């Protein structure tokens, strides 16, 4: 059974001394690809080095809304070199109305610029969105959607929003939050996802599954997320693994694993 973790943060300091062991555990769990999403320009060369060292690691480059510096769009310099650097997506980029700083208009300006770049580079976008799904739809309408589509990671929107995103060609990924019994909204949304648009992630080292609550998350924990999805959807784990792996291959342009 082959699995893909479409969203994690292997550049994190949490893994600095243990990444080799973490990836060995990931392989034993069935992971054949992991996409590590950089959140600042300082992380871009780190993720590139990891992808060069470990064949199962792929990297995405972007500036996360939490790490935008007001007015300093020079932080996006170099992102246009992403295609030459062999990254598989632009991200993690996004919009977040749950934070006060940076202000939302600054977030929107950075997001729009990076969305345009994904379109120009013909790369999918990896998107963080909290409390800003109307705004995200507005940006898509004004700027467009990458031809390769994209994914909304760790989906937190309502079930009502799911089908409109899928119909736009946007895939959605779910992680450790599915394992918590009180995540009713996410479970309802999961049930509405078309099989060809479902992805799995860990967001490691964040959002551990309930089975590892209180610990740093690791990619191998994707097996708990898979189990939760299987129980919620009442489908075999093998079937969900097959769909989510095929969906990741299509999104990121992989021809073989």
C-alpha positions as MATLAB code, in Angstrom:
seq = 'XXXXXXXXXXXXXXXXXXXXXXXXXXXXXXXXXXXXXXXXXXXXXXXXXXXXXXXXXXXXXXXXXXXXXXXXXXXXXXXXXXXXXXXXXXXXXXXXXXXXXXXXXXXXXXXXXXXXXXXXXXXXXXXXXXXXXXXXXXXXXXXXXXXXXXXXXXXXXXXXXXXXXXXXXXXXXXXXXXXXXXXXXXXXXXXXXXXXXXXXXXXXXXXXXXXXXXXXXXXXXXXXXXXXXXXXXXXXXXXXXXXXXXXXXXXXXXXXX';
ca = [
       0.000    0.000    0.000;
       1.612    3.251   -1.191;
       0.898    6.556    0.566;
       1.772   10.196   -0.105;
       2.014   12.910    2.556;
       1.099   15.933    0.444;
       1.857   18.478    3.168;
       4.509   18.442    5.867;
       7.344   20.668    7.094;
      10.539   18.651    7.143;
      12.586   21.880    7.284;
      11.316   22.406   10.825;
      13.864   22.631   13.626;
      11.909   19.788   15.237;
      13.486   17.403   12.713;
      16.983   18.842   12.572;
      18.604   16.009   14.533;
      16.201   13.206   13.686;
      15.196   13.508   10.033;
      16.954   10.346    8.902;
      15.092    8.265   11.477;
      11.833   10.103   10.779;
      12.068    9.260    7.084;
      12.975    5.634    7.810;
       9.803    5.366    9.894;
       7.871    7.047    7.077;
       9.058    4.460    4.566;
       8.038    1.628    6.882;
       4.582    3.223    7.143;
       4.218    3.004    3.360;
       5.069    6.574    2.399;
       6.666    6.791   -1.024;
       6.532   10.585   -1.411;
       6.439   13.526    1.002;
       5.948   17.134   -0.076;
       7.660   19.531    2.302;
       6.159   23.013    2.110;
       8.481   25.923    2.877;
       6.878   28.894    4.611;
       9.645   31.516    4.358;
      12.317   32.337    1.761;
      14.955   31.301    4.290;
      13.579   27.760    4.150;
      13.645   27.448    0.352;
      17.291   26.327    0.041;
      16.848   24.023    3.046;
      13.938   22.207    1.427;
      15.816   22.023   -1.872;
      18.754   20.387   -0.101;
      16.441   17.865    1.560;
      14.855   16.972   -1.778;
      18.307   16.532   -3.304;
      19.387   14.247   -0.462;
      16.260   12.116   -0.059;
      14.599   10.815   -3.258;
      11.178   10.487   -1.607;
      11.120   14.178   -0.618;
       9.722   16.849   -2.949;
       9.570   20.535   -2.115;
       7.145   23.425   -2.502;
       8.175   27.066   -2.085;
       6.080   29.956   -0.845;
       5.599   32.609    1.822;
       2.991   31.686    4.435;
       0.639   34.484    5.554;
       1.928   34.269    9.132;
       5.453   35.120    7.971;
       4.784   38.043    5.673;
       6.635   41.226    6.542;
       4.440   44.235    5.868;
       5.223   45.931    2.584;
       8.326   43.837    1.934;
       7.396   42.137   -1.308;
      11.091   41.643   -2.020;
      10.619   38.461    0.045;
       9.096   37.017   -3.109;
      12.279   37.637   -5.091;
      13.620   34.312   -6.207;
      10.280   32.539   -6.172;
      10.145   32.798   -9.943;
      13.213   30.547   -9.994;
      11.073   27.792   -8.475;
      10.464   26.023  -11.753;
      14.189   25.825  -12.489;
      14.787   24.614   -8.930;
      12.505   21.655   -9.549;
       9.844   22.428   -6.978;
       6.495   20.685   -7.435;
       4.218   23.505   -6.212;
       4.011   27.096   -5.017;
       3.193   27.000   -1.344;
       2.522   27.229    1.376;
       0.633   30.403    0.525;
      -2.705   31.595    1.796;
      -5.177   33.846    3.546;
      -5.969   33.864    7.267;
      -8.607   36.035    8.928;
      -7.918   34.432   12.311;
      -4.763   36.497   12.823;
      -4.406   40.257   13.351;
      -0.949   40.720   11.868;
      -0.086   41.052    9.094;
      -3.197   42.961    8.089;
      -5.481   41.229    5.644;
      -4.814   43.507    2.681;
      -1.101   42.762    2.957;
      -1.913   39.059    3.090;
      -4.096   39.406    0.020;
      -1.399   41.235   -1.926;
       1.184   38.541   -1.187;
      -1.262   35.727   -1.894;
      -2.351   37.217   -5.203;
       1.255   37.724   -6.304;
       2.117   34.111   -5.507;
      -1.048   32.804   -7.151;
      -0.091   34.672  -10.332;
       3.351   33.107  -10.117;
       1.870   29.608   -9.863;
      -0.175   30.312  -12.987;
       2.837   31.690  -14.871;
       5.081   28.786  -13.837;
       2.367   26.189  -14.512;
       2.603   24.823  -10.974;
      -0.175   23.877   -8.548;
      -0.728   26.025   -5.460;
      -0.638   24.703   -1.885;
      -3.073   26.852    0.071;
      -3.602   27.682    3.740;
      -7.051   29.169    4.353;
      -8.726   29.976    7.684;
     -11.888   32.028    7.889;
     -11.246   33.449    4.426;
     -12.967   31.142    1.955;
     -15.034   33.974    0.443;
     -11.818   35.949   -0.030;
     -10.111   32.958   -1.593;
     -12.953   32.595   -4.077;
     -12.630   36.307   -4.904;
      -8.909   35.951   -5.641;
      -9.551   32.932   -7.855;
     -12.215   34.850   -9.755;
     -10.026   37.925  -10.201;
      -6.714   36.218  -10.990;
      -7.549   32.694  -12.060;
      -6.646   29.191  -10.964;
      -3.437   27.421  -11.988;
      -4.006   25.037  -14.871;
      -2.578   22.307  -12.646;
      -5.040   23.258   -9.912;
      -3.986   23.160   -6.299;
      -4.855   21.891   -2.876;
      -6.364   23.435    0.231;
      -4.404   21.801    2.991;
      -5.795   20.755    6.368;
      -9.274   21.694    5.176;
     -11.177   23.734    7.775;
     -14.089   25.111    5.759;
     -17.705   24.111    5.925;
     -19.148   21.147    4.089;
     -21.082   23.587    1.879;
     -17.817   24.940    0.444;
     -16.388   21.559   -0.543;
     -18.145   20.928   -3.855;
     -17.546   24.464   -5.235;
     -13.787   24.012   -4.664;
     -13.761   20.597   -6.273;
     -15.712   21.899   -9.251;
     -12.981   24.523   -9.732;
     -10.348   21.788   -9.894;
      -9.044   22.342   -6.369;
      -8.251   19.248   -4.326;
      -8.514   19.130   -0.535;
      -6.332   17.350    1.980;
      -7.125   16.159    5.470;
      -4.811   15.370    8.341;
      -4.725   14.569   12.016;
      -7.809   16.614   12.869;
      -9.928   13.821   11.368;
      -8.924   11.525   14.219;
     -10.583   13.714   16.858;
     -14.207   12.858   17.569;
     -15.137   16.534   18.002;
     -14.053   17.450   14.453;
     -17.613   17.121   13.182;
     -17.309   19.830   10.517;
     -14.226   18.264    8.935;
     -15.823   14.826    8.955;
     -18.935   16.171    7.246;
     -16.780   17.863    4.618;
     -14.768   14.694    4.017;
     -17.916   12.742    3.193;
     -18.652   15.156    0.325;
     -15.260   14.947   -1.374;
     -15.189   13.245   -4.763;
     -12.748   10.288   -4.601;
     -10.604   11.844   -7.348;
     -10.031   15.018   -5.301;
      -9.098   13.613   -1.888;
      -5.587   13.861   -0.445;
      -3.964   12.939    2.869;
      -1.384   14.893    4.850;
       0.200   15.131    8.279;
       1.300   18.796    8.499;
       4.193   17.424   10.572;
       5.428   18.466   13.084;
       2.022   20.061   13.767;
      -1.483   18.598   14.287;
      -0.697   15.111   15.598;
      -3.486   12.523   15.495;
      -5.354   11.809   18.711;
      -3.296    8.632   19.128;
      -0.163   10.801   19.428;
      -1.710   13.841   21.103;
       0.845   15.939   22.972;
       3.747   14.719   20.847;
       5.434   16.253   17.830;
       3.757   14.908   14.717;
       5.726   12.826   12.199;
       4.893   11.690    8.649;
       4.541    8.032    9.701;
       1.425    9.072   11.624;
      -0.379    9.341    8.300;
      -1.533    5.773    8.944;
      -3.825    7.096   11.690;
      -5.279    9.697    9.334;
      -5.854    6.990    6.739;
      -7.590    4.812    9.321;
      -9.845    7.706   10.363;
     -10.754    8.467    6.744;
     -11.525    4.793    6.181;
     -13.871    4.687    9.177;
     -15.614    7.962    8.314;
     -16.102    7.060    4.648;
     -16.778    3.388    5.388;
     -14.344    2.409    2.647;
     -11.319    0.080    2.807;
      -7.999    1.689    3.674;
      -6.459    0.185    0.542;
      -9.039    1.896   -1.657;
      -8.471    5.291   -0.044;
      -4.703    4.868   -0.277;
      -4.986    4.033   -3.971;
      -7.177    7.075   -4.689;
      -5.157    9.574   -2.663;
      -1.852    8.413   -4.113;
      -3.187    8.606   -7.682;
      -4.593   12.071   -6.955;
      -1.238   13.292   -5.648;
       0.521   11.912   -8.720;
      -1.878   13.791  -10.990;
      -1.607   17.036   -9.018;
       2.183   17.120   -8.851;
       2.823   15.632  -12.280;
       4.498   12.418  -11.189;
       4.368    9.630  -13.750;
       5.629    6.828  -11.512;
       6.306    6.111   -7.844;
];
